[in-house]
PDB file of C-alpha atoms in Angstrom:
ATOM      1  CA  SER A   7      -8.568   9.273 -10.422  1.00 66.00           C
ATOM      2  CA  GLN A   8      -4.680   9.069 -10.091  1.00 72.00           C
ATOM      3  CA  LYS A   9      -2.967   6.756 -12.293  1.00 84.00           C
ATOM      4  CA  ILE A  10       0.041   5.159 -11.703  1.00 91.00           C
ATOM      5  CA  GLU A  11       2.786   2.913 -13.788  1.00 92.00           C
ATOM      6  CA  GLN A  12       5.604   0.976 -12.788  1.00 93.00           C
ATOM      7  CA  ASN A  13       6.858  -1.670 -15.211  1.00 86.00           C
ATOM      8  CA  SER A  14       5.643  -4.858 -14.513  1.00 81.00           C
ATOM      9  CA  GLU A  15       8.450  -6.828 -15.714  1.00 87.00           C
ATOM     10  CA  ALA A  16      10.475  -7.937 -13.493  1.00 92.00           C
ATOM     11  CA  LEU A  17      13.940  -6.522 -13.272  1.00 95.00           C
ATOM     12  CA  ASN A  18      17.304  -8.317 -13.133  1.00 96.00           C
ATOM     13  CA  ILE A  19      20.258  -7.351 -11.843  1.00 96.00           C
ATOM     14  CA  GLN A  20      23.956  -8.236 -10.589  1.00 97.00           C
ATOM     15  CA  GLU A  21      25.132  -8.124  -7.115  1.00 98.00           C
ATOM     16  CA  GLY A  22      26.769  -4.608  -6.369  1.00 97.00           C
ATOM     17  CA  LYS A  23      24.982  -2.493  -9.288  1.00 97.00           C
ATOM     18  CA  THR A  24      22.437   0.336  -8.805  1.00 97.00           C
ATOM     19  CA  ALA A  25      18.940  -1.122  -9.347  1.00 97.00           C
ATOM     20  CA  THR A  26      16.962   1.921 -10.828  1.00 97.00           C
ATOM     21  CA  LEU A  27      12.826   1.703 -10.842  1.00 97.00           C
ATOM     22  CA  THR A  28      10.210   4.210 -12.049  1.00 97.00           C
ATOM     23  CA  CYS A  29       7.259   5.346 -11.482  1.00 96.00           C
ATOM     24  CA  ASN A  30       5.293   7.449 -13.610  1.00 95.00           C
ATOM     25  CA  TYR A  31       1.501   9.129 -13.018  1.00 92.00           C
ATOM     26  CA  THR A  32      -0.966  10.754 -15.002  1.00 88.00           C
ATOM     27  CA  ASN A  33      -3.583  13.633 -13.593  1.00 76.00           C
ATOM     28  CA  TYR A  34      -2.910  15.996 -10.665  1.00 74.00           C
ATOM     29  CA  SER A  35       0.266  16.325  -9.432  1.00 77.00           C
ATOM     30  CA  PRO A  36       0.496  14.933  -5.880  1.00 83.00           C
ATOM     31  CA  ALA A  37       1.559  16.954  -2.706  1.00 82.00           C
ATOM     32  CA  TYR A  38       4.479  13.565  -2.102  1.00 88.00           C
ATOM     33  CA  LEU A  39       4.753  10.238  -3.009  1.00 91.00           C
ATOM     34  CA  GLN A  40       6.471   7.166  -1.272  1.00 94.00           C
ATOM     35  CA  TRP A  41       7.918   4.371  -1.709  1.00 97.00           C
ATOM     36  CA  TYR A  42       6.860   0.462  -0.178  1.00 97.00           C
ATOM     37  CA  ARG A  43       9.001  -2.364  -0.275  1.00 98.00           C
ATOM     38  CA  GLN A  44       6.722  -5.611  -0.391  1.00 97.00           C
ATOM     39  CA  ASP A  45       8.151  -9.676  -0.058  1.00 97.00           C
ATOM     40  CA  PRO A  46       6.197 -12.222  -0.964  1.00 94.00           C
ATOM     41  CA  GLY A  47       3.878 -13.562   1.472  1.00 93.00           C
ATOM     42  CA  ARG A  48       3.915 -10.056   3.250  1.00 95.00           C
ATOM     43  CA  GLY A  49       2.430  -6.748   3.670  1.00 96.00           C
ATOM     44  CA  PRO A  50       4.523  -3.294   2.294  1.00 97.00           C
ATOM     45  CA  VAL A  51       7.040  -2.043   4.208  1.00 97.00           C
ATOM     46  CA  PHE A  52       7.154   1.997   4.094  1.00 95.00           C
ATOM     47  CA  LEU A  53      10.743   2.851   3.000  1.00 97.00           C
ATOM     48  CA  LEU A  54      10.909   6.858   1.477  1.00 95.00           C
ATOM     49  CA  LEU A  55       8.648   9.871   1.500  1.00 93.00           C
ATOM     50  CA  ILE A  56       9.271  12.106  -0.909  1.00 93.00           C
ATOM     51  CA  ARG A  57       7.216  15.608  -0.876  1.00 89.00           C
ATOM     52  CA  GLU A  58       6.932  18.049  -4.064  1.00 87.00           C
ATOM     53  CA  ASN A  59       8.931  20.580  -3.112  1.00 89.00           C
ATOM     54  CA  GLU A  60      11.960  17.909  -2.431  1.00 92.00           C
ATOM     55  CA  LYS A  61      14.229  16.755  -5.644  1.00 88.00           C
ATOM     56  CA  GLU A  62      15.874  14.224  -3.910  1.00 96.00           C
ATOM     57  CA  LYS A  63      16.394  11.969  -0.739  1.00 96.00           C
ATOM     58  CA  ARG A  64      18.129   9.315   0.587  1.00 96.00           C
ATOM     59  CA  LYS A  65      18.400   6.900   2.784  1.00 95.00           C
ATOM     60  CA  GLU A  66      21.739   4.585   3.536  1.00 96.00           C
ATOM     61  CA  ARG A  67      21.525   3.197   0.287  1.00 97.00           C
ATOM     62  CA  LEU A  68      18.068   4.376  -1.206  1.00 98.00           C
ATOM     63  CA  LYS A  69      17.423   6.952  -2.972  1.00 98.00           C
ATOM     64  CA  VAL A  70      14.562   8.867  -4.503  1.00 98.00           C
ATOM     65  CA  THR A  71      14.421  11.202  -7.041  1.00 97.00           C
ATOM     66  CA  PHE A  72      10.822  13.743  -8.439  1.00 94.00           C
ATOM     67  CA  ASP A  73       9.870  15.361 -11.309  1.00 92.00           C
ATOM     68  CA  THR A  74       7.112  16.746 -10.589  1.00 89.00           C
ATOM     69  CA  THR A  75       7.542  18.393 -14.738  1.00 90.00           C
ATOM     70  CA  LEU A  76       7.907  14.688 -16.017  1.00 92.00           C
ATOM     71  CA  LYS A  77       5.613  13.410 -13.322  1.00 92.00           C
ATOM     72  CA  GLN A  78       7.868  10.839 -12.429  1.00 94.00           C
ATOM     73  CA  SER A  79      10.089   9.271  -9.163  1.00 95.00           C
ATOM     74  CA  LEU A  80      12.803   7.109  -9.600  1.00 97.00           C
ATOM     75  CA  PHE A  81      13.734   4.685  -6.914  1.00 98.00           C
ATOM     76  CA  HIS A  82      17.657   3.879  -7.090  1.00 98.00           C
ATOM     77  CA  ILE A  83      19.532   1.185  -4.936  1.00 98.00           C
ATOM     78  CA  THR A  84      23.436   1.605  -5.152  1.00 97.00           C
ATOM     79  CA  ALA A  85      25.255  -1.175  -4.224  1.00 98.00           C
ATOM     80  CA  SER A  86      22.428  -3.883  -4.495  1.00 98.00           C
ATOM     81  CA  GLN A  87      22.350  -6.944  -2.344  1.00 98.00           C
ATOM     82  CA  PRO A  88      20.426 -10.222  -3.271  1.00 97.00           C
ATOM     83  CA  ALA A  89      18.701  -9.496   0.137  1.00 98.00           C
ATOM     84  CA  ASP A  90      17.087  -6.296  -1.617  1.00 98.00           C
ATOM     85  CA  SER A  91      15.767  -9.110  -4.007  1.00 98.00           C
ATOM     86  CA  ALA A  92      11.499  -7.680  -3.627  1.00 97.00           C
ATOM     87  CA  THR A  93       8.321  -6.188  -5.243  1.00 96.00           C
ATOM     88  CA  TYR A  94       8.764  -2.234  -4.539  1.00 97.00           C
ATOM     89  CA  LEU A  95       5.358  -0.243  -4.905  1.00 96.00           C
ATOM     90  CA  CYS A  96       5.275   3.272  -5.651  1.00 95.00           C
ATOM     91  CA  ALA A  97       2.235   5.032  -3.891  1.00 93.00           C
ATOM     92  CA  LEU A  98       0.500   8.572  -4.174  1.00 89.00           C
ATOM     93  CA  PRO A  99      -2.061  10.339  -2.025  1.00 83.00           C
ATOM     94  CA  THR A 100      -5.781   9.950  -3.363  1.00 77.00           C
ATOM     95  CA  ARG A 101      -7.517  12.957  -4.124  1.00 68.00           C
ATOM     96  CA  ALA A 102     -10.691  12.420  -2.262  1.00 53.00           C
ATOM     97  CA  LEU A 103     -13.820  14.368  -2.204  1.00 44.00           C
ATOM     98  CA  ASN A 104     -13.647  15.460   1.590  1.00 47.00           C
ATOM     99  CA  ASN A 105      -9.789  15.881   1.430  1.00 50.00           C
ATOM    100  CA  ALA A 106      -9.882  13.280   5.031  1.00 51.00           C
ATOM    101  CA  GLY A 107      -7.386  10.392   5.471  1.00 52.00           C
ATOM    102  CA  ASN A 108      -4.078   9.427   4.335  1.00 56.00           C
ATOM    103  CA  MET A 109      -5.969   7.122   1.243  1.00 77.00           C
ATOM    104  CA  LEU A 110      -3.305   6.175  -0.844  1.00 85.00           C
ATOM    105  CA  THR A 111      -2.968   4.453  -4.315  1.00 88.00           C
ATOM    106  CA  PHE A 112      -0.153   2.425  -5.532  1.00 92.00           C
ATOM    107  CA  GLY A 113       1.438   1.361  -8.233  1.00 93.00           C
ATOM    108  CA  GLY A 114       1.243  -2.573  -9.766  1.00 93.00           C
ATOM    109  CA  GLY A 115       4.964  -2.985  -7.917  1.00 95.00           C
ATOM    110  CA  THR A 116       8.346  -3.697 -10.089  1.00 96.00           C
ATOM    111  CA  ARG A 117       9.585  -6.961  -8.854  1.00 96.00           C
ATOM    112  CA  LEU A 118      13.429  -6.106  -8.426  1.00 97.00           C
ATOM    113  CA  MET A 119      15.734  -9.608  -8.365  1.00 97.00           C
ATOM    114  CA  VAL A 120      19.491  -9.062  -7.242  1.00 98.00           C
ATOM    115  CA  LYS A 121      21.871 -11.919  -7.750  1.00 97.00           C
ATOM    116  CA  PRO A 122      24.609 -12.933  -6.390  1.00 94.00           C
TER     117      PRO A 122
ATOM    118  CA  ASN B   8       5.456  -3.773  19.756  1.00 64.00           C
ATOM    119  CA  ALA B   9       2.051  -5.216  17.279  1.00 81.00           C
ATOM    120  CA  GLY B  10       1.795  -2.828  14.717  1.00 95.00           C
ATOM    121  CA  VAL B  11      -1.091  -3.814  12.746  1.00 97.00           C
ATOM    122  CA  THR B  12      -2.811  -6.870  13.334  1.00 97.00           C
ATOM    123  CA  GLN B  13      -5.190  -9.139  11.030  1.00 98.00           C
ATOM    124  CA  THR B  14      -6.943 -12.155  11.332  1.00 97.00           C
ATOM    125  CA  PRO B  15      -7.312 -14.935  10.867  1.00 97.00           C
ATOM    126  CA  LYS B  16      -4.270 -15.377   7.784  1.00 96.00           C
ATOM    127  CA  PHE B  17      -5.666 -17.610   5.693  1.00 97.00           C
ATOM    128  CA  GLN B  18      -9.997 -18.160   5.191  1.00 97.00           C
ATOM    129  CA  VAL B  19     -11.651 -20.562   2.807  1.00 98.00           C
ATOM    130  CA  LEU B  20     -15.294 -19.959   2.259  1.00 97.00           C
ATOM    131  CA  LYS B  21     -17.803 -21.527   0.592  1.00 98.00           C
ATOM    132  CA  THR B  22     -19.901 -18.890  -2.135  1.00 98.00           C
ATOM    133  CA  GLY B  23     -22.983 -17.189  -0.494  1.00 98.00           C
ATOM    134  CA  GLN B  24     -21.089 -17.711   3.184  1.00 98.00           C
ATOM    135  CA  SER B  25     -20.225 -14.909   5.110  1.00 97.00           C
ATOM    136  CA  MET B  26     -17.181 -13.639   7.169  1.00 97.00           C
ATOM    137  CA  THR B  27     -15.426 -10.656   9.184  1.00 98.00           C
ATOM    138  CA  LEU B  28     -11.718 -10.013   8.981  1.00 98.00           C
ATOM    139  CA  GLN B  29     -10.573  -8.245  11.910  1.00 98.00           C
ATOM    140  CA  CYS B  30      -7.788  -5.996  12.126  1.00 98.00           C
ATOM    141  CA  ALA B  31      -6.529  -4.137  15.675  1.00 98.00           C
ATOM    142  CA  GLN B  32      -3.301  -1.410  15.947  1.00 97.00           C
ATOM    143  CA  ASP B  33      -1.410  -0.505  19.003  1.00 96.00           C
ATOM    144  CA  MET B  34      -0.445   2.649  17.300  1.00 94.00           C
ATOM    145  CA  ASN B  35      -2.373   5.291  18.469  1.00 94.00           C
ATOM    146  CA  HIS B  36      -3.353   5.963  14.834  1.00 92.00           C
ATOM    147  CA  ASN B  37      -6.374   8.160  13.738  1.00 90.00           C
ATOM    148  CA  SER B  38      -6.520   6.620  10.276  1.00 90.00           C
ATOM    149  CA  MET B  39      -7.601   2.795   9.624  1.00 92.00           C
ATOM    150  CA  TYR B  40      -8.093   1.437   5.722  1.00 93.00           C
ATOM    151  CA  TRP B  41      -8.662  -1.798   4.061  1.00 96.00           C
ATOM    152  CA  TYR B  42      -7.252  -2.612   0.185  1.00 96.00           C
ATOM    153  CA  ARG B  43      -7.726  -5.753  -1.206  1.00 97.00           C
ATOM    154  CA  GLN B  44      -4.141  -7.066  -3.889  1.00 97.00           C
ATOM    155  CA  ASP B  45      -4.900  -9.187  -6.492  1.00 94.00           C
ATOM    156  CA  PRO B  46      -2.424 -10.190  -8.990  1.00 85.00           C
ATOM    157  CA  GLY B  47      -1.929  -7.267 -11.899  1.00 76.00           C
ATOM    158  CA  MET B  48      -3.783  -4.879 -10.721  1.00 79.00           C
ATOM    159  CA  GLY B  49      -2.062  -4.258  -7.357  1.00 85.00           C
ATOM    160  CA  LEU B  50      -3.597  -2.850  -4.215  1.00 93.00           C
ATOM    161  CA  ARG B  51      -6.818  -1.112  -4.353  1.00 94.00           C
ATOM    162  CA  LEU B  52      -8.533   0.520  -1.383  1.00 92.00           C
ATOM    163  CA  ILE B  53     -11.790  -1.124  -0.458  1.00 95.00           C
ATOM    164  CA  TYR B  54     -12.803   1.154   2.509  1.00 94.00           C
ATOM    165  CA  TYR B  55     -10.927   3.763   4.731  1.00 91.00           C
ATOM    166  CA  SER B  56     -11.388   5.650   7.999  1.00 91.00           C
ATOM    167  CA  ALA B  57     -10.179   8.201   8.239  1.00 85.00           C
ATOM    168  CA  SER B  58     -10.707   8.877  12.202  1.00 86.00           C
ATOM    169  CA  GLU B  59     -12.740   7.132  15.156  1.00 89.00           C
ATOM    170  CA  GLY B  60     -16.625   7.636  13.983  1.00 89.00           C
ATOM    171  CA  THR B  61     -15.703   7.821  10.488  1.00 90.00           C
ATOM    172  CA  THR B  62     -16.021   5.408   7.514  1.00 93.00           C
ATOM    173  CA  ASP B  63     -16.150   6.082   3.888  1.00 90.00           C
ATOM    174  CA  LYS B  64     -15.708   4.545   0.545  1.00 91.00           C
ATOM    175  CA  GLY B  65     -12.836   3.565  -1.107  1.00 89.00           C
ATOM    176  CA  GLU B  66     -12.193   2.636  -5.000  1.00 89.00           C
ATOM    177  CA  VAL B  67     -13.897  -0.818  -4.757  1.00 94.00           C
ATOM    178  CA  PRO B  68     -16.742  -1.243  -2.244  1.00 96.00           C
ATOM    179  CA  ASN B  69     -18.908  -3.516  -4.008  1.00 96.00           C
ATOM    180  CA  GLY B  70     -19.841  -6.452  -1.670  1.00 97.00           C
ATOM    181  CA  TYR B  71     -18.091  -4.956   1.349  1.00 98.00           C
ATOM    182  CA  ASN B  72     -18.896  -3.454   4.851  1.00 97.00           C
ATOM    183  CA  VAL B  73     -16.653  -2.248   7.521  1.00 98.00           C
ATOM    184  CA  SER B  74     -17.140  -1.247  11.069  1.00 97.00           C
ATOM    185  CA  ARG B  75     -14.338   1.571  13.174  1.00 96.00           C
ATOM    186  CA  LEU B  76     -15.125  -0.862  16.432  1.00 91.00           C
ATOM    187  CA  ASN B  77     -12.643   2.101  18.710  1.00 95.00           C
ATOM    188  CA  LYS B  78      -9.411   3.816  17.616  1.00 95.00           C
ATOM    189  CA  ARG B  79      -7.925   0.818  17.871  1.00 97.00           C
ATOM    190  CA  GLU B  80     -10.269  -2.228  15.670  1.00 97.00           C
ATOM    191  CA  PHE B  81     -11.214  -1.676  11.971  1.00 98.00           C
ATOM    192  CA  SER B  82     -13.083  -4.590  10.685  1.00 98.00           C
ATOM    193  CA  LEU B  83     -13.943  -6.133   6.893  1.00 98.00           C
ATOM    194  CA  ARG B  84     -17.627  -8.130   6.946  1.00 98.00           C
ATOM    195  CA  LEU B  85     -17.973 -10.297   3.451  1.00 97.00           C
ATOM    196  CA  GLU B  86     -22.173 -10.328   3.837  1.00 94.00           C
ATOM    197  CA  SER B  87     -22.380 -12.745   0.762  1.00 97.00           C
ATOM    198  CA  ALA B  88     -18.979 -13.920  -0.329  1.00 97.00           C
ATOM    199  CA  ALA B  89     -18.493 -14.423  -3.958  1.00 98.00           C
ATOM    200  CA  PRO B  90     -15.341 -16.108  -6.160  1.00 97.00           C
ATOM    201  CA  SER B  91     -14.557 -12.451  -7.724  1.00 97.00           C
ATOM    202  CA  GLN B  92     -13.458 -11.524  -3.750  1.00 98.00           C
ATOM    203  CA  THR B  93     -10.790 -14.592  -3.542  1.00 97.00           C
ATOM    204  CA  SER B  94      -8.012 -12.368  -2.452  1.00 98.00           C
ATOM    205  CA  VAL B  95      -5.147 -11.256  -0.040  1.00 98.00           C
ATOM    206  CA  TYR B  96      -6.446  -8.624   2.119  1.00 98.00           C
ATOM    207  CA  PHE B  97      -4.544  -5.933   4.180  1.00 98.00           C
ATOM    208  CA  CYS B  98      -5.293  -3.978   6.939  1.00 97.00           C
ATOM    209  CA  ALA B  99      -3.221  -0.498   7.675  1.00 94.00           C
ATOM    210  CA  SER B 100      -3.331   2.164   9.448  1.00 93.00           C
ATOM    211  CA  SER B 101      -1.757   5.668   9.501  1.00 90.00           C
ATOM    212  CA  ASP B 102      -1.109   8.525  12.068  1.00 86.00           C
ATOM    213  CA  ARG B 103      -1.917  11.748  10.724  1.00 69.00           C
ATOM    214  CA  PRO B 104      -3.906  12.526   7.011  1.00 57.00           C
ATOM    215  CA  PHE B 105      -1.679  13.388   4.901  1.00 56.00           C
ATOM    216  CA  GLY B 106       2.151  13.077   4.127  1.00 60.00           C
ATOM    217  CA  THR B 107       2.585   9.218   6.523  1.00 79.00           C
ATOM    218  CA  GLU B 108       3.568   6.523   6.379  1.00 87.00           C
ATOM    219  CA  ALA B 109       0.907   3.854   6.462  1.00 90.00           C
ATOM    220  CA  PHE B 110       1.976   0.657   8.190  1.00 94.00           C
ATOM    221  CA  PHE B 111       0.440  -2.506   6.927  1.00 96.00           C
ATOM    222  CA  GLY B 112      -0.631  -5.843   8.346  1.00 97.00           C
ATOM    223  CA  GLN B 113       0.159  -9.349   7.491  1.00 97.00           C
ATOM    224  CA  GLY B 114      -2.559  -9.894   4.948  1.00 97.00           C
ATOM    225  CA  THR B 115      -5.465 -12.517   5.398  1.00 97.00           C
ATOM    226  CA  ARG B 116      -5.850 -14.650   2.204  1.00 97.00           C
ATOM    227  CA  LEU B 117      -9.201 -15.509   1.260  1.00 98.00           C
ATOM    228  CA  THR B 118     -10.058 -17.684  -1.575  1.00 97.00           C
ATOM    229  CA  VAL B 119     -14.126 -18.329  -2.015  1.00 98.00           C
ATOM    230  CA  VAL B 120     -14.998 -21.387  -3.713  1.00 97.00           C
TER     231      VAL B 120
END
């Protein structure tokens, strides 16, 4: 099965700086990779999806890269704000026997703290 | 537009009791899922339903059963709760299989004493 590694230690950065979070995976190469944001006491919220043939994807202040050779995705938040403080999860499709359904395997998440 | 709605939000059970967690989505999605989230373990898939009328086991199905009642609703049942099932449970849904985002409910915090 797919194993996903995210830094379990919190990332503390100063407001205005760029936050970079890492997602490493083992085993098979996924067709795509997703990033979610989770606030305390809430369910994860989808942010970005990047496919295996895309090197980079952007959405406002967010940027995701996908390196299938390194088996790694980087998630960047530029000009970070205290409101960006949350836990960020990466997720990859789970290989199922019948290949049915959009099942996702999630990493443990990295908590980001942006200080004013 | 409610998205994915879970009930209840909080529940305390005694060991051996049973209960059903309810989930409904109003986005006409085909696939629905139940995850549990524990500190240090991340989200783990319990059961999923790729489409109405089908259900399959995920990573941690033992001690649970599910029912896909119709396209909107997917329930999770604990027949005989155990302290190891203390967790936060999330229901999610998605449209097409593969490559689409999942929408999550607010979660149910379950404590088994």
